[in-house]
């Protein structure tokens, strides 16, 4: 079993206590271990980040871009090693892990380019002989808390823009999947990132929570995870001038209209629902189908779902990876059990994979006879479970999509352009897809949801800079001589 160190203050450090990391395909034997830091270690990480901020914010944006570009190159060079660890700790298929690794490099490249762009705007001034402009500045030390489901992409999505803008960071990866975050930090360190700009914290959240969240030097917190934890953080920050960016839950719906290309819709829904075993915030978990094509679409969908192969992510034959942990597996199975108790019908799946008793595998599950009042229709499951419901017309389909506390992603399948644009206008979601999956947004596209799916600060694209920078307005009286 490998023992890893973590980056803090520009050095690779460890402690005498450890946390084991397990492969969800077989949880009997740990694959690695990482340091279990203490609250004092967390405070030291903030010390390093605070000291580093003064120099990093004054570093040329071209130098910051150089570091990010070199880190991207190193990640691509190490793609096989990094992807293997993504699979080992998270369970993703080799293809999914490799894609995640390369996408993390794309984030670094994109924000390296953005660092070179203009950072303000020249404004007209009503006063004669004045030149007024705005300029963006980094906000300071940012706490980054990332989840286990996308252990490399999410840190890249969060860290690349804030570092490019001149902020420093304390980074807490999920306890189940710290190896990916360590790889990301190592690439930046090896690329020449100055000491203290990025500091990694691994450990038991229950022991570190106070030190992580209550440090007075925090300027912002960016968090991806459950609504329960996100809301707890938000309440904790309520009386402090700390920015909070939260990417929280989803209960995403795909709508299949009667004029849709049904085979293409079925294929897209399967990809959106069962990729990464449904452990994506943008995964489709509800399907709304117009009644005239409901039976035909359901048959096509079931044919494709039943062709999925559960297994370890390291097996090339696997098309449905395990869930991330025994706890997550049991939670998904409990949600299916409750749906059955409430009257839903299991068309396929609904059970653990008994052929792999030491893994966290759940067979891909499709439920019908689902009603809007059932928990399976309203609550996030975060697993390979899909609920189907028939509706009579377009208006009822939109109402079904919007009848949710969440508003992250939605898709519509139709051949009618007017219906597509009407759907985009009427659904209450931050991401809308037409004839494609609810998942798979690129690095330059703003990302984030409405309602309980997140806060007003978007991720990705240049929108993310609204979170990690502040705007200063500067007016200069140039005088008559200078004007002449």
Short mmCIF file of C-alpha atoms in Angstrom, two decimals:
data_model
loop_
_atom_site.label_atom_id
_atom_site.label_comp_id
_atom_site.label_asym_id
_atom_site.label_seq_id
_atom_site.Cartn_x
_atom_site.Cartn_y
_atom_site.Cartn_z
CA UNK A 1 0.00 0.00 0.00
CA UNK A 2 1.32 3.40 -1.00
CA UNK A 3 1.78 6.21 1.50
CA UNK A 4 1.30 9.73 0.15
CA UNK A 5 2.44 13.11 1.43
CA UNK A 6 0.49 16.33 0.97
CA UNK A 7 1.60 19.78 -0.21
CA UNK A 8 1.69 22.55 2.41
CA UNK A 9 3.85 25.66 2.34
CA UNK A 10 5.70 24.39 -0.71
CA UNK A 11 6.82 21.18 1.01
CA UNK A 12 5.56 17.62 0.95
CA UNK A 13 4.63 16.76 4.51
CA UNK A 14 3.03 14.00 6.51
CA UNK A 15 1.94 13.14 10.05
CA UNK A 16 1.90 10.10 12.23
CA UNK A 17 -1.80 9.44 11.60
CA UNK A 18 -3.29 8.07 8.41
CA UNK A 19 -6.52 7.65 6.47
CA UNK A 20 -6.91 4.60 4.25
CA UNK A 21 -8.19 4.96 0.69
CA UNK A 22 -10.19 2.03 -0.73
CA UNK A 23 -11.09 0.83 -4.20
CA UNK A 24 -14.92 0.67 -4.35
CA UNK A 25 -14.66 -2.32 -6.70
CA UNK A 26 -13.25 -4.32 -3.76
CA UNK A 27 -13.19 -2.60 -0.39
CA UNK A 28 -11.33 -5.34 1.49
CA UNK A 29 -7.84 -3.95 0.99
CA UNK A 30 -6.76 -0.28 1.02
CA UNK A 31 -4.95 0.94 -2.09
CA UNK A 32 -3.20 3.89 -0.42
CA UNK A 33 -3.16 6.09 2.64
CA UNK A 34 -2.90 9.83 3.16
CA UNK A 35 -2.08 11.93 6.23
CA UNK A 36 -4.79 12.62 8.79
CA UNK A 37 -3.99 16.24 9.58
CA UNK A 38 -4.90 18.03 12.79
CA UNK A 39 -6.59 21.39 13.33
CA UNK A 40 -3.14 22.93 13.93
CA UNK A 41 -2.01 21.66 10.54
CA UNK A 42 -5.00 23.38 8.93
CA UNK A 43 -4.13 26.67 10.64
CA UNK A 44 -0.57 26.35 9.33
CA UNK A 45 -1.98 25.87 5.83
CA UNK A 46 -3.83 29.16 6.17
CA UNK A 47 -0.62 30.76 7.46
CA UNK A 48 1.15 29.65 4.29
CA UNK A 49 -1.69 30.83 2.03
CA UNK A 50 -1.84 34.24 3.72
CA UNK A 51 1.90 34.82 3.37
CA UNK A 52 1.93 33.67 -0.24
CA UNK A 53 -0.96 35.88 -1.30
CA UNK A 54 1.04 39.12 -1.17
CA UNK A 55 3.58 37.83 -3.69
CA UNK A 56 1.24 35.80 -5.89
CA UNK A 57 -1.27 38.62 -6.50
CA UNK A 58 1.63 40.80 -7.67
CA UNK A 59 3.09 38.09 -9.88
CA UNK A 60 2.79 38.86 -13.57
CA UNK A 61 -0.30 37.24 -15.08
CA UNK A 62 1.99 35.93 -17.81
CA UNK A 63 4.02 34.06 -15.18
CA UNK A 64 0.85 32.72 -13.57
CA UNK A 65 -0.23 31.57 -17.02
CA UNK A 66 3.12 29.88 -17.57
CA UNK A 67 2.74 27.84 -14.37
CA UNK A 68 -0.77 26.71 -15.30
CA UNK A 69 0.27 25.81 -18.84
CA UNK A 70 3.20 23.75 -17.60
CA UNK A 71 0.98 21.99 -15.05
CA UNK A 72 -1.42 21.09 -17.86
CA UNK A 73 1.45 19.61 -19.83
CA UNK A 74 2.57 17.54 -16.85
CA UNK A 75 -0.95 16.18 -16.27
CA UNK A 76 -1.16 15.07 -19.89
CA UNK A 77 2.29 13.52 -19.63
CA UNK A 78 1.19 11.60 -16.51
CA UNK A 79 -2.29 10.75 -17.75
CA UNK A 80 -1.91 6.98 -17.39
CA UNK A 81 -0.68 7.17 -13.80
CA UNK A 82 -3.26 9.73 -12.74
CA UNK A 83 -6.19 8.01 -14.46
CA UNK A 84 -5.25 4.72 -12.79
CA UNK A 85 -5.54 6.40 -9.39
CA UNK A 86 -8.87 8.00 -10.31
CA UNK A 87 -10.16 4.52 -11.09
CA UNK A 88 -8.56 3.01 -7.99
CA UNK A 89 -10.07 5.45 -5.50
CA UNK A 90 -13.34 6.38 -7.24
CA UNK A 91 -14.17 3.29 -9.30
CA UNK A 92 -14.66 5.03 -12.65
CA UNK A 93 -14.05 3.11 -15.82
CA UNK A 94 -10.64 3.57 -17.40
CA UNK A 95 -12.21 5.63 -20.20
CA UNK A 96 -14.05 7.89 -17.74
CA UNK A 97 -10.92 8.35 -15.62
CA UNK A 98 -8.76 9.15 -18.61
CA UNK A 99 -11.31 11.64 -19.91
CA UNK A 100 -11.45 13.33 -16.50
CA UNK A 101 -7.68 13.62 -16.34
CA UNK A 102 -7.39 15.23 -19.75
CA UNK A 103 -10.27 17.58 -19.00
CA UNK A 104 -8.47 18.73 -15.85
CA UNK A 105 -5.54 19.73 -18.06
CA UNK A 106 -7.96 21.63 -20.31
CA UNK A 107 -9.12 23.71 -17.34
CA UNK A 108 -5.54 24.73 -16.61
CA UNK A 109 -4.91 25.65 -20.25
CA UNK A 110 -8.12 27.64 -20.52
CA UNK A 111 -7.48 29.73 -17.43
CA UNK A 112 -3.86 30.22 -18.38
CA UNK A 113 -5.20 31.87 -21.53
CA UNK A 114 -7.78 33.86 -19.59
CA UNK A 115 -5.07 35.18 -17.26
CA UNK A 116 -3.54 36.94 -20.27
CA UNK A 117 -6.73 38.76 -21.20
CA UNK A 118 -7.89 42.25 -20.20
CA UNK A 119 -8.88 42.61 -16.58
CA UNK A 120 -10.91 45.83 -16.64
CA UNK A 121 -12.97 48.26 -18.66
CA UNK A 122 -12.48 51.90 -19.69
CA UNK A 123 -15.61 53.89 -18.84
CA UNK A 124 -16.94 57.26 -19.94
CA UNK A 125 -16.82 59.91 -17.20
CA UNK A 126 -19.28 62.80 -17.01
CA UNK A 127 -16.54 65.06 -15.63
CA UNK A 128 -14.26 66.80 -18.13
CA UNK A 129 -10.61 65.75 -18.26
CA UNK A 130 -11.13 62.47 -16.42
CA UNK A 131 -10.30 58.92 -17.42
CA UNK A 132 -12.12 56.25 -15.44
CA UNK A 133 -11.68 52.51 -15.54
CA UNK A 134 -12.46 49.35 -13.56
CA UNK A 135 -9.94 46.69 -12.68
CA UNK A 136 -10.37 43.22 -11.25
CA UNK A 137 -8.30 42.07 -8.29
CA UNK A 138 -8.02 38.73 -6.44
CA UNK A 139 -10.01 38.51 -3.20
CA UNK A 140 -7.44 36.61 -1.10
CA UNK A 141 -7.32 33.17 0.50
CA UNK A 142 -10.01 30.79 -0.77
CA UNK A 143 -11.03 27.48 0.78
CA UNK A 144 -11.77 24.81 -1.84
CA UNK A 145 -13.84 21.79 -0.79
CA UNK A 146 -14.29 19.19 -3.51
CA UNK A 147 -16.42 16.00 -3.68
CA UNK A 148 -15.60 12.37 -4.34
CA UNK A 149 -17.59 11.94 -7.57
CA UNK A 150 -15.31 14.05 -9.81
CA UNK A 151 -12.11 14.03 -7.77
CA UNK A 152 -9.90 15.65 -10.42
CA UNK A 153 -12.21 17.73 -12.61
CA UNK A 154 -13.81 19.56 -9.70
CA UNK A 155 -10.51 20.70 -8.13
CA UNK A 156 -9.37 21.78 -11.60
CA UNK A 157 -12.62 23.66 -12.22
CA UNK A 158 -12.25 25.50 -8.92
CA UNK A 159 -8.51 25.97 -8.49
CA UNK A 160 -7.44 26.91 -12.02
CA UNK A 161 -9.46 30.17 -12.22
CA UNK A 162 -8.77 31.35 -8.70
CA UNK A 163 -5.03 30.75 -9.06
CA UNK A 164 -4.99 32.41 -12.48
CA UNK A 165 -6.63 35.48 -10.94
CA UNK A 166 -3.96 35.74 -8.23
CA UNK A 167 -5.68 34.14 -5.23
CA UNK A 168 -4.16 31.52 -2.95
CA UNK A 169 -5.92 28.40 -1.71
CA UNK A 170 -6.39 25.84 1.00
CA UNK A 171 -7.73 22.72 -0.70
CA UNK A 172 -9.67 19.94 1.07
CA UNK A 173 -10.31 16.96 -1.22
CA UNK A 174 -12.94 14.39 -0.28
CA UNK A 175 -11.76 11.79 2.19
CA UNK A 176 -12.75 8.96 -0.14
CA UNK A 177 -10.77 10.31 -3.11
CA UNK A 178 -7.71 12.33 -2.07
CA UNK A 179 -5.22 10.79 -4.51
CA UNK A 180 -6.54 12.74 -7.50
CA UNK A 181 -6.22 16.04 -5.65
CA UNK A 182 -2.66 15.22 -4.65
CA UNK A 183 -1.82 14.54 -8.32
CA UNK A 184 -3.26 17.94 -9.26
CA UNK A 185 -1.25 19.70 -6.56
CA UNK A 186 1.93 17.87 -7.59
CA UNK A 187 1.58 18.99 -11.20
CA UNK A 188 1.25 22.62 -10.10
CA UNK A 189 4.14 22.31 -7.65
CA UNK A 190 6.38 20.71 -10.28
CA UNK A 191 5.38 23.45 -12.73
CA UNK A 192 6.87 26.08 -10.41
CA UNK A 193 3.92 27.26 -8.31
CA UNK A 194 5.42 29.34 -5.47
CA UNK A 195 5.38 27.95 -1.95
CA UNK A 196 2.13 28.44 -0.07
CA UNK A 197 -0.02 29.40 -3.05
CA UNK A 198 -1.73 26.00 -2.88
CA UNK A 199 -1.96 23.96 0.33
CA UNK A 200 -3.66 20.57 0.56
CA UNK A 201 -5.51 19.36 3.64
CA UNK A 202 -6.44 15.71 4.14
CA UNK A 203 -8.06 14.35 7.24
CA UNK A 204 -11.31 13.59 9.01
CA UNK A 205 -13.72 16.43 8.37
CA UNK A 206 -15.32 16.10 11.79
CA UNK A 207 -11.96 16.86 13.40
CA UNK A 208 -11.02 19.69 11.00
CA UNK A 209 -14.33 21.46 10.37
CA UNK A 210 -13.87 24.29 12.85
CA UNK A 211 -10.31 25.06 11.73
CA UNK A 212 -11.30 24.83 8.06
CA UNK A 213 -14.41 27.01 8.14
CA UNK A 214 -13.80 29.50 10.93
CA UNK A 215 -10.38 30.88 10.08
CA UNK A 216 -10.73 34.69 9.90
CA UNK A 217 -8.44 34.93 6.87
CA UNK A 218 -10.88 33.18 4.54
CA UNK A 219 -12.10 35.49 1.77
CA UNK A 220 -14.22 32.90 -0.01
CA UNK A 221 -15.31 29.27 0.09
CA UNK A 222 -16.13 27.24 -2.99
CA UNK A 223 -17.90 23.96 -2.26
CA UNK A 224 -19.38 21.14 -4.31
CA UNK A 225 -21.45 18.56 -2.48
CA UNK A 226 -24.75 17.90 -0.80
CA UNK A 227 -27.37 20.50 0.04
CA UNK A 228 -27.24 19.51 3.70
CA UNK A 229 -23.53 20.31 3.99
CA UNK A 230 -23.71 23.33 1.69
CA UNK A 231 -26.52 24.88 3.71
CA UNK A 232 -24.65 24.22 6.94
CA UNK A 233 -21.64 26.09 5.55
CA UNK A 234 -23.84 28.93 4.34
CA UNK A 235 -25.43 29.34 7.78
CA UNK A 236 -22.00 29.27 9.38
CA UNK A 237 -20.90 32.17 7.18
CA UNK A 238 -24.08 34.21 7.58
CA UNK A 239 -22.58 36.94 9.77
CA UNK A 240 -19.19 37.05 8.04
CA UNK A 241 -18.08 38.86 4.92
CA UNK A 242 -17.05 35.64 3.19
CA UNK A 243 -18.13 34.77 -0.33
CA UNK A 244 -19.74 31.36 -0.80
CA UNK A 245 -19.92 29.52 -4.10
CA UNK A 246 -21.97 26.34 -3.84
CA UNK A 247 -22.60 23.73 -6.50
CA UNK A 248 -25.16 21.54 -4.78
CA UNK A 249 -27.80 18.95 -5.67
CA UNK A 250 -29.84 18.18 -8.74
CA UNK A 251 -32.83 16.15 -9.86
CA UNK A 252 -32.37 16.56 -13.57
CA UNK A 253 -35.05 15.71 -16.09
CA UNK A 254 -34.97 14.78 -19.75
CA UNK A 255 -38.14 15.28 -21.80
CA UNK A 256 -38.94 13.09 -24.81
CA UNK A 257 -41.58 14.67 -27.05
CA UNK A 258 -43.71 12.68 -29.46
CA UNK A 259 -41.73 13.87 -32.51
CA UNK A 260 -38.32 12.91 -31.06
CA UNK A 261 -35.81 10.57 -32.65
CA UNK A 262 -36.52 7.83 -30.10
CA UNK A 263 -33.41 5.65 -30.58
CA UNK A 264 -31.14 8.70 -30.32
CA UNK A 265 -33.05 9.93 -27.27
CA UNK A 266 -32.76 6.55 -25.56
CA UNK A 267 -29.03 6.42 -26.22
CA UNK A 268 -28.49 9.92 -24.87
CA UNK A 269 -30.58 9.28 -21.76
CA UNK A 270 -28.64 6.11 -20.95
CA UNK A 271 -25.35 7.98 -21.29
CA UNK A 272 -26.61 10.83 -19.11
CA UNK A 273 -28.14 8.57 -16.46
CA UNK A 274 -25.64 5.76 -16.07
CA UNK A 275 -22.26 7.29 -16.89
CA UNK A 276 -20.16 7.25 -13.70
CA UNK A 277 -22.96 5.07 -12.28
CA UNK A 278 -25.17 8.14 -12.10
CA UNK A 279 -22.83 9.84 -9.64
CA UNK A 280 -22.87 13.21 -11.39
CA UNK A 281 -24.74 16.30 -10.30
CA UNK A 282 -25.87 16.73 -13.91
CA UNK A 283 -26.97 13.10 -14.38
CA UNK A 284 -30.48 12.56 -15.71
CA UNK A 285 -32.56 10.90 -13.00
CA UNK A 286 -36.08 11.70 -14.28
CA UNK A 287 -37.48 11.10 -17.76
CA UNK A 288 -40.72 12.71 -18.87
CA UNK A 289 -42.21 11.16 -22.02
CA UNK A 290 -45.24 12.22 -24.04
CA UNK A 291 -47.79 9.45 -23.78
CA UNK A 292 -48.06 8.49 -27.49
CA UNK A 293 -44.39 7.39 -27.53
CA UNK A 294 -44.02 6.29 -23.91
CA UNK A 295 -44.18 2.53 -24.52
CA UNK A 296 -41.90 2.59 -27.57
CA UNK A 297 -39.32 4.77 -25.81
CA UNK A 298 -39.39 2.61 -22.69
CA UNK A 299 -38.64 -0.53 -24.72
CA UNK A 300 -35.71 1.15 -26.45
CA UNK A 301 -34.40 2.46 -23.15
CA UNK A 302 -34.60 -0.93 -21.39
CA UNK A 303 -32.76 -2.66 -24.26
CA UNK A 304 -29.84 -0.30 -23.80
CA UNK A 305 -29.87 -0.33 -20.01
CA UNK A 306 -29.88 -4.11 -19.83
CA UNK A 307 -26.82 -4.19 -22.10
CA UNK A 308 -24.73 -2.31 -19.53
CA UNK A 309 -22.05 -4.38 -17.81
CA UNK A 310 -21.28 -3.81 -14.14
CA UNK A 311 -17.75 -4.46 -12.96
CA UNK A 312 -14.54 -2.88 -11.69
CA UNK A 313 -13.47 0.28 -13.49
CA UNK A 314 -10.14 -1.32 -14.37
CA UNK A 315 -11.89 -3.99 -16.48
CA UNK A 316 -12.18 -2.84 -20.13
CA UNK A 317 -15.49 -4.72 -20.41
CA UNK A 318 -17.11 -2.63 -17.67
CA UNK A 319 -19.63 -0.02 -18.82
CA UNK A 320 -21.18 0.65 -15.39
CA UNK A 321 -18.66 1.32 -12.64
CA UNK A 322 -19.22 0.73 -8.92
CA UNK A 323 -20.56 3.37 -6.58
CA UNK A 324 -17.98 5.21 -4.56
CA UNK A 325 -18.42 3.51 -1.19
CA UNK A 326 -20.51 0.97 0.73
CA UNK A 327 -22.39 3.86 2.30
CA UNK A 328 -23.32 5.28 -1.11
CA UNK A 329 -24.35 1.84 -2.39
CA UNK A 330 -26.59 1.27 0.61
CA UNK A 331 -28.13 4.73 0.27
CA UNK A 332 -29.06 4.10 -3.36
CA UNK A 333 -30.56 0.70 -2.59
CA UNK A 334 -32.57 2.24 0.25
CA UNK A 335 -33.98 4.86 -2.13
CA UNK A 336 -35.04 2.12 -4.55
CA UNK A 337 -36.62 0.17 -1.71
CA UNK A 338 -38.62 3.20 -0.62
CA UNK A 339 -39.79 3.77 -4.19
CA UNK A 340 -41.08 0.19 -4.33
CA UNK A 341 -42.87 0.66 -1.02
CA UNK A 342 -44.52 3.80 -2.41
CA UNK A 343 -45.81 1.94 -5.46
CA UNK A 344 -43.14 2.23 -8.16
CA UNK A 345 -42.38 -0.75 -10.41
CA UNK A 346 -38.85 -1.97 -11.08
CA UNK A 347 -38.51 -2.73 -14.79
CA UNK A 348 -34.85 -3.71 -14.50
CA UNK A 349 -32.15 -3.68 -11.85
CA UNK A 350 -32.94 -2.47 -8.36
CA UNK A 351 -30.46 -4.70 -6.55
CA UNK A 352 -26.81 -4.94 -5.68
CA UNK A 353 -24.60 -7.03 -7.95
CA UNK A 354 -24.36 -10.23 -5.90
CA UNK A 355 -21.65 -11.58 -8.21
CA UNK A 356 -19.31 -8.99 -6.67
CA UNK A 357 -20.07 -9.07 -2.94
CA UNK A 358 -16.97 -7.11 -1.94
CA UNK A 359 -17.67 -4.19 -4.27
CA UNK A 360 -20.12 -1.32 -4.30
CA UNK A 361 -22.01 -2.32 -7.43
CA UNK A 362 -25.69 -1.58 -8.04
CA UNK A 363 -27.37 -2.89 -11.16
CA UNK A 364 -28.70 -0.17 -13.48
CA UNK A 365 -32.27 0.51 -12.43
CA UNK A 366 -35.33 1.80 -14.29
CA UNK A 367 -38.54 2.55 -12.39
CA UNK A 368 -42.01 3.10 -13.83
CA UNK A 369 -45.43 3.83 -12.28
CA UNK A 370 -43.74 6.78 -10.62
CA UNK A 371 -45.88 9.68 -9.39
CA UNK A 372 -44.81 13.26 -8.59
CA UNK A 373 -45.32 12.82 -4.85
CA UNK A 374 -42.84 9.93 -4.55
CA UNK A 375 -39.45 10.56 -2.98
CA UNK A 376 -37.72 8.91 -5.95
CA UNK A 377 -39.16 11.68 -8.17
CA UNK A 378 -38.24 14.54 -5.86
CA UNK A 379 -35.05 13.65 -3.97
CA UNK A 380 -31.53 13.26 -5.31
CA UNK A 381 -30.38 9.62 -5.34
CA UNK A 382 -26.93 10.01 -6.93
CA UNK A 383 -26.77 6.54 -8.37
CA UNK A 384 -27.74 4.45 -11.43
CA UNK A 385 -31.49 4.90 -10.95
CA UNK A 386 -33.89 6.36 -13.51
CA UNK A 387 -37.57 7.17 -12.95
CA UNK A 388 -40.01 7.38 -15.89
CA UNK A 389 -43.29 9.25 -16.11
CA UNK A 390 -45.78 9.78 -18.94
CA UNK A 391 -47.42 13.16 -19.63
CA UNK A 392 -50.06 14.31 -22.10
CA UNK A 393 -48.46 17.33 -23.74
CA UNK A 394 -45.60 19.85 -23.87
CA UNK A 395 -47.02 22.12 -21.16
CA UNK A 396 -47.38 19.23 -18.73
CA UNK A 397 -43.82 18.15 -19.53
CA UNK A 398 -42.42 21.58 -18.65
CA UNK A 399 -44.48 21.63 -15.46
CA UNK A 400 -43.02 18.23 -14.53
CA UNK A 401 -39.47 19.50 -15.06
CA UNK A 402 -40.08 22.62 -12.98
CA UNK A 403 -41.90 20.78 -10.19
CA UNK A 404 -38.69 20.41 -8.21
CA UNK A 405 -36.70 22.16 -5.52
CA UNK A 406 -33.69 21.86 -7.81
CA UNK A 407 -32.83 23.53 -11.10
CA UNK A 408 -29.48 22.35 -12.41
CA UNK A 409 -29.93 20.68 -15.79
CA UNK A 410 -32.68 19.60 -18.18
CA UNK A 411 -32.87 18.24 -21.71
CA UNK A 412 -35.52 17.99 -24.40
CA UNK A 413 -35.61 15.65 -27.38
CA UNK A 414 -37.60 16.97 -30.33
CA UNK A 415 -37.37 17.64 -34.05
CA UNK A 416 -39.28 20.92 -33.70
CA UNK A 417 -37.13 24.02 -33.35
CA UNK A 418 -39.98 26.07 -31.87
CA UNK A 419 -40.51 23.48 -29.12
CA UNK A 420 -36.79 23.43 -28.41
CA UNK A 421 -36.56 27.19 -27.90
CA UNK A 422 -39.80 27.31 -25.94
CA UNK A 423 -38.43 24.62 -23.65
CA UNK A 424 -35.21 26.56 -23.16
CA UNK A 425 -37.21 29.66 -22.23
CA UNK A 426 -39.64 27.98 -19.84
CA UNK A 427 -37.64 25.48 -17.80
CA UNK A 428 -36.12 26.74 -14.55
CA UNK A 429 -32.62 25.31 -14.92
CA UNK A 430 -29.12 26.69 -15.27
CA UNK A 431 -28.19 24.23 -18.02
CA UNK A 432 -30.51 23.31 -20.90
CA UNK A 433 -29.73 20.70 -23.56
CA UNK A 434 -31.56 20.01 -26.82
CA UNK A 435 -31.21 16.56 -28.38
CA UNK A 436 -28.16 15.79 -26.26
CA UNK A 437 -27.28 14.76 -22.73
CA UNK A 438 -27.67 16.83 -19.59
CA UNK A 439 -23.98 16.18 -18.89
CA UNK A 440 -20.69 17.04 -20.58
CA UNK A 441 -20.23 20.81 -20.52
CA UNK A 442 -16.88 22.16 -21.73
CA UNK A 443 -14.47 24.31 -19.71
CA UNK A 444 -15.37 27.65 -21.31
CA UNK A 445 -19.14 27.29 -20.80
CA UNK A 446 -20.60 28.83 -17.62
CA UNK A 447 -21.86 26.12 -15.29
CA UNK A 448 -24.28 26.22 -12.36
CA UNK A 449 -27.88 25.79 -11.39
CA UNK A 450 -30.90 27.67 -10.10
CA UNK A 451 -32.96 27.21 -6.95
CA UNK A 452 -31.50 24.73 -4.48
CA UNK A 453 -28.93 23.50 -7.00
CA UNK A 454 -26.48 26.23 -6.14
CA UNK A 455 -25.61 29.82 -5.42
CA UNK A 456 -25.58 32.76 -7.80
CA UNK A 457 -21.85 32.42 -8.50
CA UNK A 458 -21.32 30.31 -11.61
CA UNK A 459 -18.36 28.04 -12.29
CA UNK A 460 -16.41 27.71 -15.55
CA UNK A 461 -15.95 30.25 -18.32
CA UNK A 462 -15.20 33.83 -17.40
CA UNK A 463 -18.31 33.94 -15.16
CA UNK A 464 -16.32 32.26 -12.38
CA UNK A 465 -14.19 35.38 -12.03
CA UNK A 466 -17.17 37.11 -10.41
CA UNK A 467 -16.53 34.86 -7.42
CA UNK A 468 -12.74 34.97 -7.21
CA UNK A 469 -12.16 38.65 -8.03
CA UNK A 470 -13.43 42.00 -6.83
CA UNK A 471 -13.98 45.13 -8.94
CA UNK A 472 -12.24 48.41 -8.21
CA UNK A 473 -13.19 51.65 -9.97
CA UNK A 474 -10.40 54.18 -10.61
CA UNK A 475 -10.93 57.79 -11.75
CA UNK A 476 -7.97 59.91 -12.87
CA UNK A 477 -8.09 63.67 -13.40
CA UNK A 478 -5.67 64.17 -16.27
CA UNK A 479 -5.76 68.00 -16.37
CA UNK A 480 -5.95 70.41 -19.28
CA UNK A 481 -2.26 70.19 -20.22
CA UNK A 482 -2.33 66.41 -20.43
CA UNK A 483 -5.53 66.57 -22.42
CA UNK A 484 -3.96 68.98 -24.90
#
